[in-house]
Amino acid sequence: MKHPALLLAAAVACACGTAVAAPTVTRLTPPSELFSSGRADPVIARFLPGQRFDLQATIRPDAGQKITAARFLVDGKPVGAAVALRDCSTGCVKGAAAETAIATVRALSASAAGKHEFSVEATQADGQRVVAKGNFEVVPFSAAMGPKIKNIIILLGDGMGAAQRTAARIVHGYAQGKAIEPLAMDSFSATALVKTSSLNSIVTDSSPGMTAYVSGNKNNNNEEGVFPDDTVDPFDNPRVEYLSEYLHRTQGKQLGIVTTADVFDATPAGNAVHTSNRGAGTGIVDQFFDDRAHTGLTVLMGGGRKWFLPAGTPGSARTETNDYAFSAIDPHTAEIVKRWGVSAGGLDKGRDLIQDFQSAGFQYAATKAELDKADPARPLLGLFAFSNMNVALDKINGRRGADKNGLSGASVVEDFGLPDQPMLDEMAAQAINVLRRSPKGFVLMIEGASIDKQAHNMDTERWMLDTLEFDRAVRVAQDFAAEQGDTLVIVTADHECSGAALIGGSIVTDAKLAELAAKKGVANLRNSVVGVYEKAGFPHYRLAPDGYPETTDIDYRLLVGYGANADRYEDWRTKKTPQRDGQQPFVGEMPLKWYPANAAERDDALGEYQVTGQVPGEQAVHTATDVPLSAYGPGALAFTGVIDNTDVFFKLAQAAVKGVVAPADSSGAKKPPKPRR
């Protein structure tokens, strides 16, 4: 079957009495099945009434011809906004002919509910035309059955599937088949299963995994808040408005972003930044600041100091190669500034972005001690590491003064030169202290980032404790929501990572396990250790006063396997050090250069029990498995069943703009039980 655009073009050519080939539309945005396959359903792109998005088409003319004009129509009516038309003589993807044209209309919106057909009509120099059609849907607000919510808190456990949640619960304590005390996320009012696929794959990465929740649309892997296009500029793609932008523009809500990752990373950036390259660190952090009036950004916390320091400063990673600057003389990018009302940016690797934030009224915290002193009446920037923050296991050991996971008599956080990093719940509490003063309310995203990063590394104890750290942040948000009564909290994941499976429990003591590791091999480390079914028993982790296990090397420990892993060696014991983090600017310097570069080097054939992987490379990978979502507060009962990740956006917006569609259940107003200490 010929592409629908080709059929339409052929019809136009025939009507003109010409026998030569006609121009063709090779890409039409927003994405649609109507354009791709000729089917009207399913509708791929969906928007809120008034939510802004871009229209774009890539048009290939006949050889030797040029596209001279293009226009867009919605429901047969021409779009009034100007069409920016550029060719591909420069700045397009490989394979695009120089005469290929890209036509764009920026910041369109539609208010009428229902399905809409849009089309592009393009004319080349000899008068031949091509028409291509697509569709999108405007999802109407429903009649409310309850009040509007004032605040939205999204807690995102990166890579956190059902197995990761369950493992954290087991570590927290089981007795005769029942959890001694539920995790905070287990006490939420409603639960759903979420489908996580991205626009171009059943297996998403974190960029579209996050943006689906806060834009209502699918993005390609590695892209944030944009649809794919045929240019190489990572910042000029067709945009779609985020929840933070929509609610700031229409209601004046503020935005907070908290993460244990580098703040340029996919999940934090996927709440406020528009780019097709999740790795474009300089431009991403610049856009956080430059467009803060557009997004309402009031709190930004995590790692990532390297992007904020002027080039040439020790630790700086700023470079012009991944920055952005929209040209005022190129209508293709000038229209972004004009129509979206955002900054034009600039290639400024020497920029002191921390100073820019401070000059704009933000207070800056580089340590927990400074965070504790933060003034809740002022916006807050917190950068506690040069890139990703250290994980919970290593931060806790540093606080305890323990050396269980250190090198040469020093703890991991001291090796990194960052002995005073806050825990995620401490960051969450300070973010809420600032944002709760927002008169119109706020949207806050809190990410437990290294659940994913350590699952990639197949470092079981580190991701388990990061899940516990994340749950403590969940409780902070839940306590606030219970106190206020006007806050909707959701806990979910962007995807599952590693195919983690809780296969059972060790049938030996930790001392015996160490002995068996010395004896080596499958017979000792698998056959003599792994207890399944009733032999798994109930691992007993003793919690210290700080809420974390006294040690993860316990007798009869929980055993975890992986279904999406690379080759590795297993001895079931806590890894002495984390793997080397290649994103850190000082990773090649002592003592960081002595950290293992990958799982094979880390395990060093320990015990000689090799677990052959199902995937190539050195890391475990994301899976396509559905992830759980739990909701708490007014509107929580809208989050049930099996839903698409994009559905979450519309449910959140419904509660904020029109009011909840189901009455809040009584548990949504109760104060959750406090954990034992």
Tab-separated table of C-alpha atoms in Angstrom, residues 125-453:
chain	number	residue	atom	x	y	z
A	125	ALA	CA	8.247	25.958	-7.742
A	126	ASP	CA	6.555	24.348	-10.761
A	127	GLY	CA	3.138	24.614	-9.117
A	128	GLN	CA	2.686	21.003	-8.051
A	129	ARG	CA	1.170	20.514	-4.630
A	130	VAL	CA	1.127	17.834	-1.992
A	131	VAL	CA	-1.398	17.358	0.813
A	132	ALA	CA	-0.908	15.138	3.848
A	133	LYS	CA	-3.281	14.598	6.759
A	134	GLY	CA	-2.990	13.633	10.385
A	135	ASN	CA	-5.131	13.870	13.488
A	136	PHE	CA	-5.027	14.698	17.168
A	137	GLU	CA	-7.514	14.782	20.008
A	138	VAL	CA	-8.447	17.405	22.569
A	139	VAL	CA	-9.426	15.612	25.781
A	140	PRO	CA	-12.223	17.514	27.514
A	141	PHE	CA	-12.431	18.118	31.224
A	142	SER	CA	-15.154	16.167	32.989
A	143	ALA	CA	-17.716	17.555	35.370
A	144	ALA	CA	-16.143	17.598	38.814
A	145	MET	CA	-17.533	15.686	41.778
A	146	GLY	CA	-15.117	17.222	44.227
A	147	PRO	CA	-12.942	20.301	44.763
A	148	LYS	CA	-9.944	21.408	42.766
A	149	ILE	CA	-6.608	20.345	44.145
A	150	LYS	CA	-4.061	23.044	44.856
A	151	ASN	CA	-0.839	21.042	44.780
A	152	ILE	CA	0.495	18.072	42.816
A	153	ILE	CA	3.411	15.971	44.030
A	154	ILE	CA	4.833	13.370	41.650
A	155	LEU	CA	7.267	10.943	43.262
A	156	LEU	CA	9.186	9.094	40.576
A	157	GLY	CA	11.197	6.040	41.558
A	158	ASP	CA	13.362	5.739	38.474
A	159	GLY	CA	13.460	2.120	37.321
A	160	MET	CA	11.248	1.061	40.243
A	161	GLY	CA	9.098	-1.913	39.285
A	162	ALA	CA	7.025	-4.132	41.551
A	163	ALA	CA	10.103	-6.183	42.502
A	164	GLN	CA	12.000	-3.121	43.696
A	165	ARG	CA	9.047	-2.003	45.818
A	166	THR	CA	8.611	-5.484	47.269
A	167	ALA	CA	12.310	-5.842	48.085
A	168	ALA	CA	12.232	-2.594	50.054
A	169	ARG	CA	9.214	-3.844	51.986
A	170	ILE	CA	10.984	-7.112	52.863
A	171	VAL	CA	14.064	-5.263	54.060
A	172	HIS	CA	11.756	-3.070	56.133
A	173	GLY	CA	10.485	-6.152	57.974
A	174	TYR	CA	8.297	-9.268	57.606
A	175	ALA	CA	6.838	-11.589	60.249
A	176	GLN	CA	4.994	-14.825	59.433
A	177	GLY	CA	4.020	-13.664	55.990
A	178	LYS	CA	2.952	-10.130	56.824
A	179	ALA	CA	4.790	-6.846	56.605
A	180	ILE	CA	5.523	-5.609	60.097
A	181	GLU	CA	4.831	-2.105	58.880
A	182	PRO	CA	3.821	-0.969	55.406
A	183	LEU	CA	5.966	1.233	53.273
A	184	ALA	CA	4.521	4.714	52.927
A	185	MET	CA	3.738	4.024	49.281
A	186	ASP	CA	1.899	0.843	50.294
A	187	SER	CA	-0.560	2.857	52.393
A	188	PHE	CA	-1.836	4.951	49.485
A	189	SER	CA	-5.534	4.960	48.642
A	190	ALA	CA	-5.495	3.689	45.061
A	191	THR	CA	-3.211	1.735	42.762
A	192	ALA	CA	-2.989	1.282	39.002
A	193	LEU	CA	-0.715	-0.489	36.563
A	194	VAL	CA	0.956	1.785	34.034
A	195	LYS	CA	1.980	0.950	30.449
A	196	THR	CA	5.322	2.612	29.773
A	197	SER	CA	6.162	2.351	26.047
A	198	SER	CA	7.642	5.387	24.299
A	199	LEU	CA	6.783	6.784	20.857
A	200	ASN	CA	9.403	4.668	19.095
A	201	SER	CA	9.886	1.596	21.298
A	202	ILE	CA	8.119	-0.820	23.623
A	203	VAL	CA	11.077	-0.232	25.971
A	204	THR	CA	11.309	3.370	27.075
A	205	ASP	CA	14.211	5.263	28.516
A	206	SER	CA	13.730	7.803	31.278
A	207	SER	CA	13.155	10.809	28.996
A	208	PRO	CA	9.809	9.838	27.445
A	209	GLY	CA	9.078	7.722	30.508
A	210	MET	CA	8.895	10.937	32.547
A	211	THR	CA	7.517	13.338	29.947
A	212	ALA	CA	4.489	11.163	29.226
A	213	TYR	CA	3.292	11.830	32.781
A	214	VAL	CA	3.650	15.594	32.449
A	215	SER	CA	2.839	16.291	28.799
A	216	GLY	CA	0.180	13.711	27.937
A	217	ASN	CA	2.127	12.633	24.868
A	218	LYS	CA	4.625	10.039	23.763
A	219	ASN	CA	8.150	11.173	22.956
A	220	ASN	CA	10.977	9.263	21.291
A	221	ASN	CA	13.612	7.715	23.512
A	222	ASN	CA	16.240	10.273	24.563
A	223	GLU	CA	13.855	13.180	23.850
A	224	GLU	CA	12.128	15.466	26.363
A	225	GLY	CA	9.046	17.575	25.737
A	226	VAL	CA	9.411	17.456	21.954
A	227	PHE	CA	8.322	15.428	18.965
A	228	PRO	CA	10.986	14.034	16.599
A	229	ASP	CA	12.057	16.074	13.597
A	230	ASP	CA	14.634	16.027	10.784
A	231	THR	CA	17.037	18.698	12.037
A	232	VAL	CA	20.218	18.114	14.002
A	233	ASP	CA	19.700	21.022	16.410
A	234	PRO	CA	18.599	19.305	19.662
A	235	PHE	CA	16.680	22.371	20.859
A	236	ASP	CA	14.534	23.285	17.822
A	237	ASN	CA	12.198	20.261	17.701
A	238	PRO	CA	8.413	20.684	17.738
A	239	ARG	CA	7.370	21.290	21.333
A	240	VAL	CA	4.477	20.192	23.501
A	241	GLU	CA	3.557	22.110	26.649
A	242	TYR	CA	4.370	20.538	30.012
A	243	LEU	CA	2.010	20.338	32.977
A	244	SER	CA	4.224	22.824	34.839
A	245	GLU	CA	4.056	25.298	31.940
A	246	TYR	CA	0.313	24.852	31.431
A	247	LEU	CA	-0.564	25.266	35.122
A	248	HIS	CA	1.858	28.161	35.597
A	249	ARG	CA	0.434	29.948	32.553
A	250	THR	CA	-3.210	29.339	33.413
A	251	GLN	CA	-3.146	29.257	37.234
A	252	GLY	CA	0.171	30.673	38.409
A	253	LYS	CA	1.391	27.458	40.039
A	254	GLN	CA	5.092	27.130	40.876
A	255	LEU	CA	7.422	24.245	39.990
A	256	GLY	CA	9.840	22.278	42.128
A	257	ILE	CA	12.286	19.611	40.929
A	258	VAL	CA	14.193	17.395	43.366
A	259	THR	CA	16.426	14.484	42.382
A	260	THR	CA	19.358	12.424	43.608
A	261	ALA	CA	20.726	12.473	40.051
A	262	ASP	CA	22.539	15.218	38.193
A	263	VAL	CA	19.807	17.812	37.614
A	264	PHE	CA	20.418	17.746	33.855
A	265	ASP	CA	19.422	14.064	33.830
A	266	ALA	CA	16.421	12.770	31.905
A	267	THR	CA	13.824	12.723	34.674
A	268	PRO	CA	14.365	16.183	36.168
A	269	ALA	CA	14.815	17.762	32.741
A	270	GLY	CA	11.682	15.982	31.533
A	271	ASN	CA	9.558	18.356	33.597
A	272	ALA	CA	10.685	21.697	32.185
A	273	VAL	CA	13.189	21.360	29.330
A	274	HIS	CA	12.525	20.837	25.617
A	275	THR	CA	15.247	18.961	23.766
A	276	SER	CA	15.808	15.950	21.543
A	277	ASN	CA	19.117	15.213	23.270
A	278	ARG	CA	18.897	14.261	26.927
A	279	GLY	CA	22.689	14.582	27.105
A	280	ALA	CA	22.880	18.284	26.147
A	281	GLY	CA	23.825	19.292	29.680
A	282	THR	CA	24.856	22.933	29.244
A	283	GLY	CA	21.747	23.876	27.307
A	284	ILE	CA	19.478	21.874	29.600
A	285	VAL	CA	20.547	23.613	32.808
A	286	ASP	CA	20.588	26.992	31.051
A	287	GLN	CA	17.006	26.400	29.950
A	288	PHE	CA	16.022	25.652	33.568
A	289	PHE	CA	17.139	29.155	34.499
A	290	ASP	CA	16.364	31.073	31.307
A	291	ASP	CA	12.759	29.864	31.168
A	292	ARG	CA	12.002	29.916	34.907
A	293	ALA	CA	9.336	32.584	34.373
A	294	HIS	CA	7.756	30.274	31.798
A	295	THR	CA	7.720	27.162	34.000
A	296	GLY	CA	7.444	28.724	37.449
A	297	LEU	CA	10.658	27.035	38.596
A	298	THR	CA	11.125	27.869	42.266
A	299	VAL	CA	13.084	24.888	43.628
A	300	LEU	CA	15.818	22.916	41.860
A	301	MET	CA	17.845	20.386	43.864
A	302	GLY	CA	20.127	17.439	43.163
A	303	GLY	CA	23.625	16.957	41.789
A	304	GLY	CA	25.087	18.519	38.657
A	305	ARG	CA	27.277	21.360	39.856
A	306	LYS	CA	29.617	20.732	36.905
A	307	TRP	CA	27.126	22.325	34.482
A	308	PHE	CA	26.779	25.500	36.572
A	309	LEU	CA	30.491	26.341	36.910
A	310	PRO	CA	32.171	28.525	34.255
A	311	ALA	CA	34.328	26.624	31.779
A	312	GLY	CA	37.882	26.449	33.038
A	313	THR	CA	36.792	26.099	36.670
A	314	PRO	CA	37.907	22.735	38.145
A	315	GLY	CA	35.040	20.321	37.711
A	316	SER	CA	33.202	22.359	35.072
A	317	ALA	CA	31.688	20.521	32.101
A	318	ARG	CA	30.178	23.543	30.367
A	319	THR	CA	30.737	23.586	26.627
A	320	GLU	CA	29.192	25.360	23.655
A	321	THR	CA	28.785	22.077	21.771
A	322	ASN	CA	25.735	21.147	23.872
A	323	ASP	CA	24.401	24.635	24.569
A	324	TYR	CA	21.562	26.348	22.713
A	325	ALA	CA	21.065	29.673	20.950
A	326	PHE	CA	18.025	30.515	18.828
A	327	SER	CA	18.822	32.770	15.886
A	328	ALA	CA	16.745	35.919	15.540
A	329	ILE	CA	17.149	35.885	11.749
A	330	ASP	CA	16.118	32.247	11.276
A	331	PRO	CA	12.305	32.110	11.471
A	332	HIS	CA	12.475	28.386	12.266
A	333	THR	CA	13.997	29.145	15.691
A	334	ALA	CA	12.971	32.799	16.067
A	335	GLU	CA	9.348	31.635	16.177
A	336	ILE	CA	10.152	29.523	19.264
A	337	VAL	CA	11.103	32.687	21.123
A	338	LYS	CA	8.258	34.749	19.694
A	339	ARG	CA	5.391	32.266	19.942
A	340	TRP	CA	6.405	30.341	23.077
A	341	GLY	CA	7.664	33.414	24.918
A	342	VAL	CA	10.930	31.781	25.980
A	343	SER	CA	14.571	32.797	26.046
A	344	ALA	CA	16.724	32.798	22.917
A	345	GLY	CA	19.610	31.362	24.936
A	346	GLY	CA	23.229	31.912	24.033
A	347	LEU	CA	26.499	30.051	23.584
A	348	ASP	CA	28.064	30.981	26.900
A	349	LYS	CA	30.335	28.291	28.288
A	350	GLY	CA	31.892	30.900	30.576
A	351	ARG	CA	28.589	31.551	32.313
A	352	ASP	CA	28.481	31.330	36.116
A	353	LEU	CA	25.009	29.856	36.402
A	354	ILE	CA	25.084	29.594	40.196
A	355	GLN	CA	25.706	33.321	40.336
A	356	ASP	CA	22.874	33.901	37.859
A	357	PHE	CA	20.470	31.974	40.100
A	358	GLN	CA	21.636	33.926	43.147
A	359	SER	CA	21.293	37.247	41.336
A	360	ALA	CA	17.734	36.258	40.471
A	361	GLY	CA	16.917	35.811	44.174
A	362	PHE	CA	17.601	32.103	44.640
A	363	GLN	CA	19.498	30.970	47.704
A	364	TYR	CA	22.184	28.357	47.057
A	365	ALA	CA	22.998	25.287	49.141
A	366	ALA	CA	25.971	23.018	48.426
A	367	THR	CA	25.763	20.844	51.582
A	368	LYS	CA	23.175	19.471	53.974
A	369	ALA	CA	24.269	22.012	56.570
A	370	GLU	CA	23.514	24.831	54.140
A	371	LEU	CA	20.231	23.207	53.133
A	372	ASP	CA	19.157	23.032	56.787
A	373	LYS	CA	19.620	26.806	57.022
A	374	ALA	CA	17.591	27.580	53.898
A	375	ASP	CA	15.040	30.370	54.165
A	376	PRO	CA	11.632	28.960	53.139
A	377	ALA	CA	10.606	32.426	51.950
A	378	ARG	CA	13.104	32.374	49.063
A	379	PRO	CA	13.507	30.229	45.924
A	380	LEU	CA	16.083	27.470	46.369
A	381	LEU	CA	18.911	25.988	44.295
A	382	GLY	CA	20.715	23.019	45.833
A	383	LEU	CA	23.634	21.296	44.096
A	384	PHE	CA	25.164	18.686	46.378
A	385	ALA	CA	27.515	16.903	43.960
A	386	PHE	CA	29.347	17.605	40.736
A	387	SER	CA	27.190	15.025	38.945
A	388	ASN	CA	24.985	12.293	40.447
A	389	MET	CA	24.769	12.287	44.232
A	390	ASN	CA	26.107	9.305	46.156
A	391	VAL	CA	23.578	6.586	46.889
A	392	ALA	CA	21.761	6.002	50.181
A	393	LEU	CA	23.923	3.072	51.328
A	394	ASP	CA	27.101	5.106	50.980
A	395	LYS	CA	25.633	8.319	52.406
A	396	ILE	CA	24.312	6.437	55.443
A	397	ASN	CA	27.641	4.700	56.030
A	398	GLY	CA	29.346	8.083	55.805
A	399	ARG	CA	26.999	9.528	58.433
A	400	ARG	CA	27.485	6.562	60.713
A	401	GLY	CA	31.232	6.887	60.443
A	402	ALA	CA	31.326	3.331	59.139
A	403	ASP	CA	33.937	2.028	56.761
A	404	LYS	CA	32.112	-1.037	55.479
A	405	ASN	CA	32.098	0.203	51.911
A	406	GLY	CA	35.123	2.504	51.839
A	407	LEU	CA	38.607	2.483	50.358
A	408	SER	CA	41.906	3.010	52.174
A	409	GLY	CA	40.248	3.887	55.441
A	410	ALA	CA	37.936	6.492	53.926
A	411	SER	CA	34.205	6.323	53.316
A	412	VAL	CA	32.810	6.589	49.804
A	413	VAL	CA	31.380	10.078	50.327
A	414	GLU	CA	34.775	11.258	51.554
A	415	ASP	CA	36.458	9.731	48.501
A	416	PHE	CA	34.097	11.818	46.403
A	417	GLY	CA	34.882	14.886	48.510
A	418	LEU	CA	31.191	15.227	49.421
A	419	PRO	CA	30.798	14.107	53.052
A	420	ASP	CA	27.758	16.281	53.814
A	421	GLN	CA	25.076	15.339	51.287
A	422	PRO	CA	21.388	15.381	52.265
A	423	MET	CA	19.113	12.377	52.012
A	424	LEU	CA	16.169	12.552	49.586
A	425	ASP	CA	13.573	12.959	52.332
A	426	GLU	CA	15.504	15.920	53.739
A	427	MET	CA	15.558	17.537	50.296
A	428	ALA	CA	11.835	16.821	49.848
A	429	ALA	CA	10.981	18.440	53.185
A	430	GLN	CA	12.867	21.635	52.357
A	431	ALA	CA	11.353	21.787	48.866
A	432	ILE	CA	7.866	21.598	50.370
A	433	ASN	CA	8.768	24.238	52.975
A	434	VAL	CA	9.536	26.632	50.129
A	435	LEU	CA	6.748	25.672	47.755
A	436	ARG	CA	3.952	25.615	50.320
A	437	ARG	CA	4.167	29.421	50.336
A	438	SER	CA	3.065	29.539	46.690
A	439	PRO	CA	-0.361	31.213	46.840
A	440	LYS	CA	-1.646	29.424	43.730
A	441	GLY	CA	-0.128	26.051	44.583
A	442	PHE	CA	2.663	24.031	43.041
A	443	VAL	CA	3.775	21.030	41.036
A	444	LEU	CA	6.661	19.151	42.663
A	445	MET	CA	8.569	16.230	41.138
A	446	ILE	CA	10.756	14.192	43.502
A	447	GLU	CA	12.968	11.521	41.944
A	448	GLY	CA	14.747	8.581	43.537
A	449	ALA	CA	17.201	8.318	40.653
A	450	SER	CA	19.628	5.612	41.663
A	451	ILE	CA	17.088	2.850	42.056
A	452	ASP	CA	17.564	2.736	38.304
A	453	LYS	CA	21.272	3.495	38.185
